[in-house]
């Protein structure tokens, strides 16, 4: 700037009367510099104008333009925000693995009971955005969270999705000397296989971005969160100040989720402003699950037909469907859905708890669906630890997707493969291409597609049964979790269905 060049200043003043006053003044850059050095310059003080008001200041169009320029950025940002909660219902949200009343609306506030542990997701995915909301816990030590860029399904065997959690934790959860790995003031961390680079203040184990300050107010006071998510970077402001940052997240497009975890938490004034896309590829985008609905609520067996006289052997323990293979029903001991389904995609997590029975009738299956023969032309049995259950399709046990410990692996359709009246192509088609089971005691995931007279089965991400045509399948029917096994004098005499199930979702197809 040339010495003596004019500088234009303006100041805004709102006196007690509430009338906005604008003062404009100018001075030479040389004089401004001299006064600054003497600590005399106060160019933005209404009570100390450097020169008299100019005619320019009196121009109404100029003042309008000046005001517009001053407030335009704030107005543009405000205009970009849209509400994520209408204060009346959950029309913009989808329950993932929770009960109908886990999240409710009370007096215009979104409330989670905390039971069961699970999530409520947005209807659509978001990429780059600014999210603002208020939250409060209703008891000391309450736990909740916001998930961003999350998959629509929970991770296998987990109540939570792959994604990134921004902790919503009451300071009463703090246990000095025991909680060095977490804080109660807005941690950011990766969950269930997602990845990010922690930054700023970092937890001792290196897995979490910690807040730089402790700004969370304890229950039942309201807190304000502002989350900025852009091109894989995250920042969190708590009650008006940025405190936590993380970078290079993958995925960087996905659902937003509110967490239910053990205690009541309330949310209000949820709003979001989307920012321009930075074009994530498929690997940087979370898995979409539009149209899927849960068929297990994590609390009880609502929506299922418990066998008459079962006496509690089918039950819910720790938010999973648990079976001990000892149903006391004198009739059908399988657990059936209350309603029927025709064409659908079904997702089921399952695990075998134990294999106490040594099965002497286990066979090697050949690719054509037959059992390997010995020199005498007969199938060669093996004795192996075994448990046995399955998923019945369209109301009949014949059309079961097997859960067992045979070398061929789960996903085999035993009743179809063993039916000599079925075409050879079909019998071969329902024999697994590979064994994709995880070890006993760990969780697996079936993804089963039933369309007209065809079935396709994916186990743990691997297509074990490509789409196969099965003649004679019923048009529709309920779905069942299979009972299997018998005892004599307290000893198993056949493979028991010692199994658990969770994360059951279905999407009906045309």
Coordinates of C-alpha atoms in Angstrom, one line a residue:
X1 CA 0.0 0.0 0.0
X2 CA 1.4 3.4 -0.9
X3 CA 2.1 5.8 1.9
X4 CA -0.8 8.1 2.6
X5 CA -3.3 5.9 0.7
X6 CA -6.8 6.3 2.1
X7 CA -8.3 3.5 4.3
X8 CA -12.0 3.2 4.8
X9 CA -13.3 1.9 8.2
X10 CA -16.8 1.1 9.3
X11 CA -18.2 0.3 12.7
X12 CA -21.5 -1.2 13.9
X13 CA -23.1 -0.1 17.1
X14 CA -26.4 -1.2 18.8
X15 CA -27.2 1.2 21.7
X16 CA -29.6 0.5 24.5
X17 CA -32.5 1.7 22.4
X18 CA -31.8 -1.2 20.0
X19 CA -31.2 1.0 16.9
X20 CA -28.4 -0.2 14.6
X21 CA -26.0 2.6 13.9
X22 CA -23.2 2.4 11.3
X23 CA -20.3 4.9 11.2
X24 CA -17.9 5.2 8.3
X25 CA -14.6 7.0 8.5
X26 CA -11.3 7.1 6.7
X27 CA -7.8 8.2 7.2
X28 CA -4.5 8.0 5.4
X29 CA -2.5 4.8 5.9
X30 CA 0.4 6.8 7.1
X31 CA -1.6 8.5 9.8
X32 CA -3.2 5.2 10.7
X33 CA 0.2 3.6 11.1
X34 CA 1.5 6.5 13.2
X35 CA -1.5 6.3 15.5
X36 CA -1.2 2.5 15.8
X37 CA 2.4 2.9 17.0
X38 CA 1.2 5.4 19.6
X39 CA -1.6 3.1 20.6
X40 CA -4.0 5.9 19.9
X41 CA -5.8 4.4 16.9
X42 CA -9.4 3.2 17.6
X43 CA -10.9 3.2 14.0
X44 CA -13.8 1.0 15.0
X45 CA -15.0 3.1 17.9
X46 CA -18.2 5.1 17.5
X47 CA -17.1 7.5 20.1
X48 CA -13.8 8.3 18.5
X49 CA -14.3 8.9 14.8
X50 CA -11.2 10.0 13.1
X51 CA -12.9 12.3 10.6
X52 CA -16.4 13.6 10.2
X53 CA -19.1 11.6 8.5
X54 CA -19.0 11.6 4.7
X55 CA -21.8 11.9 2.2
X56 CA -21.1 8.3 1.3
X57 CA -22.1 7.2 4.8
X58 CA -25.5 8.9 4.3
X59 CA -26.2 7.0 1.1
X60 CA -29.1 4.5 1.8
X61 CA -28.2 2.2 -1.1
X62 CA -24.6 2.0 0.1
X63 CA -25.7 1.1 3.6
X64 CA -28.0 -1.6 2.4
X65 CA -25.1 -3.0 0.3
X66 CA -22.8 -2.8 3.3
X67 CA -25.2 -4.6 5.5
X68 CA -25.8 -7.3 2.9
X69 CA -22.1 -7.9 2.5
X70 CA -21.6 -8.0 6.3
X71 CA -24.3 -10.6 6.9
X72 CA -24.4 -12.6 3.6
X73 CA -22.0 -15.4 4.6
X74 CA -24.0 -16.1 7.8
X75 CA -27.3 -15.9 5.9
X76 CA -26.0 -18.3 3.2
X77 CA -25.0 -20.9 5.8
X78 CA -28.3 -20.6 7.6
X79 CA -30.2 -21.0 4.4
X80 CA -28.2 -24.2 3.6
X81 CA -29.4 -25.9 6.8
X82 CA -32.4 -28.3 6.7
X83 CA -34.0 -30.0 9.7
X84 CA -33.3 -33.7 10.4
X85 CA -36.1 -34.0 13.0
X86 CA -39.6 -32.4 12.7
X87 CA -40.4 -32.7 16.4
X88 CA -43.4 -34.9 15.7
X89 CA -42.3 -38.3 14.4
X90 CA -39.3 -40.3 13.1
X91 CA -40.2 -39.8 9.4
X92 CA -36.6 -39.0 8.5
X93 CA -35.1 -41.9 10.4
X94 CA -34.9 -45.7 10.1
X95 CA -34.5 -48.2 13.0
X96 CA -31.6 -50.6 12.5
X97 CA -31.5 -53.3 15.1
X98 CA -33.8 -51.9 17.8
X99 CA -37.4 -52.1 19.1
X100 CA -40.2 -49.9 17.9
X101 CA -40.1 -47.9 21.1
X102 CA -36.3 -47.6 21.5
X103 CA -36.5 -44.1 19.9
X104 CA -39.7 -42.0 20.5
X105 CA -40.8 -38.4 20.4
X106 CA -41.7 -36.7 23.6
X107 CA -42.7 -33.0 23.9
X108 CA -40.9 -32.3 20.6
X109 CA -37.7 -34.0 21.7
X110 CA -36.2 -37.2 20.2
X111 CA -35.7 -39.6 23.1
X112 CA -33.9 -43.0 23.2
X113 CA -34.6 -45.3 26.1
X114 CA -31.2 -46.9 25.7
X115 CA -32.7 -50.4 25.3
X116 CA -31.6 -52.4 23.5
X117 CA -28.2 -51.3 22.4
X118 CA -28.4 -50.4 18.7
X119 CA -28.8 -47.5 16.3
X120 CA -31.3 -45.3 14.5
X121 CA -30.1 -44.2 11.1
X122 CA -30.9 -41.4 8.6
X123 CA -33.0 -42.3 5.6
X124 CA -30.2 -41.2 3.2
X125 CA -26.4 -41.2 3.2
X126 CA -24.4 -38.0 3.6
X127 CA -20.9 -37.2 2.4
X128 CA -19.7 -33.7 3.2
X129 CA -21.8 -31.7 5.7
X130 CA -22.2 -29.5 8.8
X131 CA -24.4 -31.2 11.4
X132 CA -25.6 -29.4 14.5
X133 CA -27.7 -30.7 17.4
X134 CA -28.3 -30.6 21.1
X135 CA -28.2 -33.5 23.4
X136 CA -28.5 -34.3 27.1
X137 CA -28.3 -37.4 29.3
X138 CA -31.0 -38.0 31.9
X139 CA -28.9 -39.9 34.4
X140 CA -25.3 -39.6 35.6
X141 CA -22.9 -41.7 33.5
X142 CA -25.2 -42.0 30.5
X143 CA -23.8 -43.3 27.2
X144 CA -24.7 -42.6 23.6
X145 CA -23.1 -41.6 20.4
X146 CA -23.3 -40.2 16.9
X147 CA -22.1 -42.4 14.1
X148 CA -21.0 -40.8 10.8
X149 CA -20.3 -42.3 7.5
X150 CA -21.7 -45.6 8.7
X151 CA -22.8 -48.8 6.9
X152 CA -26.6 -49.5 7.1
X153 CA -26.1 -52.9 8.6
X154 CA -24.4 -53.5 11.9
X155 CA -21.1 -55.3 11.6
X156 CA -21.2 -59.1 11.8
X157 CA -22.1 -60.1 15.3
X158 CA -22.1 -56.5 16.6
X159 CA -24.8 -54.0 17.5
X160 CA -22.9 -51.3 15.8
X161 CA -22.0 -50.5 12.2
X162 CA -18.7 -49.9 10.6
X163 CA -18.2 -46.2 10.7
X164 CA -17.0 -43.5 13.1
X165 CA -18.3 -42.7 16.5
X166 CA -18.4 -39.2 18.0
X167 CA -18.8 -40.0 21.7
X168 CA -21.9 -38.6 23.6
X169 CA -21.0 -39.5 27.1
X170 CA -22.0 -37.9 30.4
X171 CA -19.1 -36.7 32.5
X172 CA -20.4 -38.9 35.3
X173 CA -19.1 -41.9 33.3
X174 CA -15.6 -40.7 34.1
X175 CA -13.7 -43.0 36.4
X176 CA -10.3 -41.4 37.3
X177 CA -7.5 -44.0 37.1
X178 CA -9.5 -46.4 35.0
X179 CA -10.5 -44.6 31.9
X180 CA -7.3 -43.4 30.4
X181 CA -8.3 -44.9 27.0
X182 CA -11.4 -42.7 26.7
X183 CA -12.7 -39.3 27.7
X184 CA -16.2 -37.9 28.4
X185 CA -15.9 -34.7 26.3
X186 CA -16.2 -35.7 22.7
X187 CA -13.8 -38.5 21.4
X188 CA -13.7 -39.4 17.7
X189 CA -12.7 -43.0 16.8
X190 CA -13.1 -45.7 14.2
X191 CA -15.5 -48.6 14.7
X192 CA -15.7 -52.1 13.3
X193 CA -13.1 -52.0 10.5
X194 CA -13.3 -48.4 9.4
X195 CA -10.1 -46.4 9.4
X196 CA -9.0 -42.8 10.2
X197 CA -5.9 -40.9 11.2
X198 CA -6.2 -39.6 14.8
X199 CA -5.0 -36.0 15.3
X200 CA -4.7 -33.3 17.8
X201 CA -4.7 -34.7 21.3
X202 CA -4.5 -38.5 21.1
X203 CA -5.5 -41.2 23.5
X204 CA -2.7 -43.2 25.1
X205 CA -3.5 -46.3 23.0
X206 CA -3.4 -44.2 19.8
X207 CA -6.9 -45.2 18.7
X208 CA -8.9 -42.1 19.6
X209 CA -8.8 -38.4 18.9
X210 CA -9.3 -36.8 22.3
X211 CA -10.8 -33.3 22.9
X212 CA -8.4 -30.5 23.7
X213 CA -10.7 -29.2 26.4
X214 CA -13.3 -30.6 28.8
X215 CA -16.5 -28.7 27.8
X216 CA -19.3 -31.2 28.2
X217 CA -22.0 -30.2 30.7
X218 CA -23.3 -32.9 33.1
X219 CA -26.8 -34.4 33.1
X220 CA -29.4 -33.0 32.8
X221 CA -28.0 -29.9 31.1
X222 CA -28.1 -29.6 27.3
X223 CA -25.0 -29.7 25.2
X224 CA -24.5 -28.4 21.7
X225 CA -22.5 -30.4 19.1
X226 CA -21.3 -29.0 15.7
X227 CA -19.7 -31.6 13.4
X228 CA -18.0 -30.6 10.2
X229 CA -17.3 -33.6 7.9
X230 CA -15.5 -32.8 4.7
X231 CA -13.4 -35.0 2.3
X232 CA -12.7 -37.6 5.1
X233 CA -11.8 -35.0 7.8
X234 CA -13.9 -34.6 10.9
X235 CA -14.1 -31.9 13.5
X236 CA -16.2 -31.5 16.6
X237 CA -17.1 -28.3 18.4
X238 CA -18.6 -28.7 21.9
X239 CA -20.7 -25.9 23.3
X240 CA -19.2 -23.4 20.8
X241 CA -15.6 -24.3 20.6
X242 CA -13.8 -26.8 18.3
X243 CA -12.1 -29.5 20.5
X244 CA -11.6 -32.7 18.5
X245 CA -10.3 -33.5 15.0
X246 CA -9.6 -36.6 12.9
X247 CA -8.4 -37.0 9.4
X248 CA -8.4 -39.3 6.3
X249 CA -11.4 -41.4 7.2
X250 CA -12.5 -44.3 5.1
X251 CA -15.4 -44.6 4.3
X252 CA -16.2 -40.9 3.9
X253 CA -19.8 -41.2 2.7
X254 CA -22.5 -43.1 4.7
X255 CA -25.4 -42.9 7.1
X256 CA -25.7 -40.8 10.2
X257 CA -26.8 -42.8 13.3
X258 CA -27.9 -42.0 16.8
X259 CA -26.9 -44.6 19.4
X260 CA -29.0 -46.3 22.0
X261 CA -26.8 -47.8 24.8
X262 CA -28.2 -48.5 28.2
X263 CA -29.7 -45.1 29.4
X264 CA -32.1 -42.4 28.3
X265 CA -30.6 -39.7 26.1
X266 CA -32.5 -36.8 24.5
X267 CA -31.8 -34.9 21.2
X268 CA -33.3 -31.8 19.7
X269 CA -32.7 -29.1 17.1
X270 CA -31.0 -31.6 14.7
X271 CA -30.1 -29.8 11.4
X272 CA -27.7 -30.4 8.6
X273 CA -26.1 -28.4 5.8
X274 CA -24.6 -30.4 2.9
X275 CA -21.3 -29.3 1.4
X276 CA -20.1 -29.8 -2.2
X277 CA -19.1 -33.4 -3.0
X278 CA -15.5 -34.5 -3.3
X279 CA -16.6 -37.6 -5.2
X280 CA -15.8 -40.7 -3.1
X281 CA -15.4 -43.9 -5.0
X282 CA -17.2 -47.2 -4.1
X283 CA -14.4 -48.2 -1.7
X284 CA -14.9 -44.9 0.1
X285 CA -18.7 -45.3 0.4
X286 CA -20.5 -47.2 3.1
X287 CA -22.9 -50.0 2.3
X288 CA -26.4 -49.0 1.5
X289 CA -29.3 -50.9 3.0
X290 CA -32.4 -49.1 1.7
X291 CA -35.6 -51.1 2.1
X292 CA -34.3 -53.5 4.7
X293 CA -36.3 -53.8 8.0
X294 CA -35.4 -55.7 11.2
X295 CA -37.3 -58.8 12.0
X296 CA -35.8 -59.1 15.5
X297 CA -36.0 -56.2 18.0
X298 CA -33.2 -57.2 20.3
X299 CA -35.5 -57.4 23.3
X300 CA -38.0 -60.3 22.9
X301 CA -39.5 -62.6 20.3
X302 CA -42.2 -60.3 19.1
X303 CA -42.9 -61.1 15.4
X304 CA -42.1 -64.8 16.0
X305 CA -44.2 -67.9 16.8
X306 CA -42.7 -69.6 19.8
X307 CA -43.5 -73.3 19.9
X308 CA -46.3 -74.2 22.2
X309 CA -44.9 -75.7 25.4
X310 CA -41.4 -74.6 24.6
X311 CA -40.9 -73.5 28.2
X312 CA -38.3 -70.8 27.5
X313 CA -35.7 -72.8 25.6
X314 CA -36.0 -70.3 22.7
X315 CA -35.3 -67.0 24.3
X316 CA -33.4 -63.7 24.1
X317 CA -30.1 -63.4 26.0
X318 CA -27.9 -60.4 25.7
X319 CA -29.8 -59.0 22.7
X320 CA -29.4 -62.3 20.7
X321 CA -31.9 -65.1 20.0
X322 CA -30.5 -68.0 22.0
X323 CA -31.5 -71.7 21.7
X324 CA -30.3 -74.6 23.8
X325 CA -31.9 -77.4 21.6
X326 CA -34.0 -78.5 24.5
X327 CA -37.5 -77.3 23.5
X328 CA -40.2 -79.1 25.5
X329 CA -42.8 -78.6 22.8
X330 CA -44.5 -81.9 21.7
X331 CA -45.0 -80.5 18.2
X332 CA -43.0 -78.4 15.8
X333 CA -40.0 -77.1 17.8
X334 CA -38.7 -74.6 15.2
X335 CA -39.1 -70.8 15.7
X336 CA -41.2 -69.4 12.8
X337 CA -41.8 -65.8 11.8
X338 CA -45.4 -64.7 12.4
X339 CA -45.9 -63.6 8.8
X340 CA -45.2 -65.1 5.4
X341 CA -42.7 -63.9 2.7
X342 CA -42.5 -64.5 -1.0
X343 CA -39.5 -62.9 -2.7
X344 CA -37.0 -61.4 -0.4
X345 CA -33.4 -60.7 0.6
X346 CA -32.6 -62.0 4.1
X347 CA -29.6 -61.1 6.3
X348 CA -28.9 -63.3 9.4
X349 CA -26.0 -63.3 11.8
X350 CA -25.5 -66.7 13.5
X351 CA -22.9 -68.6 15.5
X352 CA -22.6 -72.1 16.9
X353 CA -22.0 -72.0 20.6
X354 CA -20.5 -75.4 21.1
X355 CA -20.1 -78.9 19.5
X356 CA -20.5 -81.4 22.4
X357 CA -21.7 -84.2 20.0
X358 CA -19.2 -86.3 18.0
X359 CA -21.2 -87.1 14.9
X360 CA -20.3 -90.5 13.3
X361 CA -22.2 -89.8 10.1
X362 CA -20.4 -86.9 8.5
X363 CA -19.6 -87.2 4.8
X364 CA -17.5 -85.5 2.2
X365 CA -19.7 -83.9 -0.5
X366 CA -18.6 -83.9 -4.1
X367 CA -19.3 -80.9 -6.4
X368 CA -22.2 -82.8 -8.0
X369 CA -23.9 -83.0 -4.6
X370 CA -23.2 -86.7 -4.1
X371 CA -21.3 -88.1 -1.1
X372 CA -17.8 -89.5 -1.7
X373 CA -17.7 -93.3 -2.0
X374 CA -15.2 -95.8 -0.7
X375 CA -13.8 -98.8 -2.5
X376 CA -17.0 -100.7 -1.5
X377 CA -19.1 -98.2 -3.4
X378 CA -20.7 -96.8 -0.2
X379 CA -20.4 -93.3 1.3
X380 CA -17.4 -93.1 3.7
X381 CA -18.4 -91.7 7.1
X382 CA -16.2 -89.5 9.3
X383 CA -16.6 -88.8 13.0
X384 CA -16.4 -85.1 13.7
X385 CA -17.6 -82.7 16.4
X386 CA -20.9 -81.3 15.2
X387 CA -23.9 -79.0 15.9
X388 CA -26.7 -78.5 13.4
X389 CA -29.3 -75.8 12.7
X390 CA -30.5 -73.8 9.7
X391 CA -32.9 -71.4 8.1
X392 CA -36.1 -72.8 6.6
X393 CA -37.4 -70.9 3.6
X394 CA -41.1 -70.5 2.5
X395 CA -42.6 -72.5 5.3
X396 CA -41.0 -75.9 4.7
X397 CA -38.0 -77.7 6.3
X398 CA -37.1 -79.2 3.0
X399 CA -35.9 -75.8 1.8
X400 CA -33.4 -75.2 4.6
X401 CA -30.1 -73.4 4.4
X402 CA -27.9 -75.5 6.6
X403 CA -25.8 -74.4 9.6
X404 CA -23.5 -77.2 10.5
X405 CA -19.9 -78.4 11.0
X406 CA -19.5 -80.6 7.9
X407 CA -16.4 -80.2 5.7
X408 CA -18.6 -78.9 2.9
X409 CA -19.5 -75.8 4.9
X410 CA -22.7 -74.1 5.8
X411 CA -25.2 -72.9 3.2
X412 CA -25.9 -76.4 1.8
X413 CA -29.6 -77.1 1.2
X414 CA -29.8 -80.6 2.6
X415 CA -33.4 -81.5 1.8
X416 CA -33.0 -80.4 -1.9
X417 CA -29.6 -82.0 -2.4
X418 CA -30.8 -85.4 -1.0
X419 CA -34.0 -85.4 -3.0
X420 CA -33.5 -87.9 -5.9
X421 CA -36.4 -86.4 -7.8
X422 CA -34.6 -83.1 -8.2
X423 CA -32.7 -82.4 -11.4
X424 CA -29.0 -83.2 -11.1
X425 CA -28.2 -79.6 -11.9
X426 CA -30.2 -78.4 -8.9
X427 CA -28.7 -81.0 -6.5
X428 CA -25.2 -79.8 -7.6
X429 CA -26.3 -76.2 -7.4
X430 CA -27.3 -76.4 -3.7
X431 CA -23.9 -77.9 -2.7
X432 CA -21.5 -75.1 -1.5
X433 CA -18.7 -74.1 -3.8
X434 CA -16.4 -73.7 -0.7
X435 CA -16.4 -73.7 3.1
X436 CA -16.8 -70.1 4.2
X437 CA -17.6 -70.7 7.9
X438 CA -15.8 -68.8 10.7
X439 CA -14.5 -70.9 13.6
X440 CA -16.9 -72.3 16.2
X441 CA -18.0 -69.6 18.7
X442 CA -17.5 -66.7 16.3
X443 CA -20.2 -64.9 14.3
X444 CA -21.1 -65.6 10.6
X445 CA -23.4 -63.8 8.3
X446 CA -25.8 -65.3 5.7
X447 CA -27.2 -63.2 2.9
X448 CA -30.0 -65.2 1.3
X449 CA -31.9 -64.1 -1.8
X450 CA -35.2 -65.9 -2.7
X451 CA -36.8 -64.9 -6.0
X452 CA -39.6 -66.9 -7.6
X453 CA -38.1 -70.4 -7.7
X454 CA -34.4 -69.5 -7.3
X455 CA -32.1 -69.2 -4.3
X456 CA -28.7 -67.5 -3.9
X457 CA -26.6 -67.8 -0.7
X458 CA -23.7 -65.6 0.4
X459 CA -21.8 -66.6 3.6
X460 CA -19.3 -64.2 5.1
X461 CA -19.1 -62.3 1.9
X462 CA -18.5 -65.3 -0.3
X463 CA -21.0 -66.7 -2.8
X464 CA -21.3 -70.3 -1.7
X465 CA -24.5 -71.1 -3.6
X466 CA -24.8 -69.1 -6.9
X467 CA -28.4 -68.5 -8.0
X468 CA -29.9 -71.9 -8.5
X469 CA -33.4 -72.9 -9.8
X470 CA -35.3 -75.2 -7.4
X471 CA -38.4 -76.7 -8.9
X472 CA -41.5 -77.1 -6.7
X473 CA -40.7 -74.4 -4.1
X474 CA -43.9 -73.0 -2.4
X475 CA -44.9 -69.5 -3.6
X476 CA -44.6 -68.1 -0.1
X477 CA -44.3 -69.0 3.5
X478 CA -42.8 -68.0 6.9
X479 CA -39.1 -68.3 7.7
X480 CA -37.9 -70.5 10.5
X481 CA -34.8 -70.9 12.7
X482 CA -34.3 -74.6 13.0
X483 CA -34.4 -76.9 16.0
X484 CA -32.2 -80.0 15.8
X485 CA -30.9 -82.6 18.3
X486 CA -32.1 -85.1 20.9
X487 CA -30.9 -86.3 24.2
X488 CA -31.1 -89.6 26.1
X489 CA -30.2 -89.7 29.8
X490 CA -28.7 -86.3 29.5
X491 CA -26.4 -87.2 26.5
X492 CA -26.7 -85.9 23.0
X493 CA -27.5 -88.6 20.5
X494 CA -27.7 -86.3 17.4
X495 CA -26.2 -82.9 16.6
X496 CA -27.8 -80.2 18.7
X497 CA -28.8 -76.8 17.6
X498 CA -26.7 -74.9 20.1
X499 CA -27.0 -71.6 18.2
X500 CA -27.5 -67.9 18.5
X501 CA -28.9 -65.4 16.0
X502 CA -28.8 -61.6 15.8
X503 CA -29.0 -58.8 13.2
X504 CA -31.9 -60.3 11.3
X505 CA -33.1 -58.0 8.4
X506 CA -35.3 -58.6 5.4
X507 CA -36.1 -56.6 2.2
X508 CA -39.1 -57.8 0.3
X509 CA -38.7 -57.9 -3.5
X510 CA -41.3 -57.6 -6.3

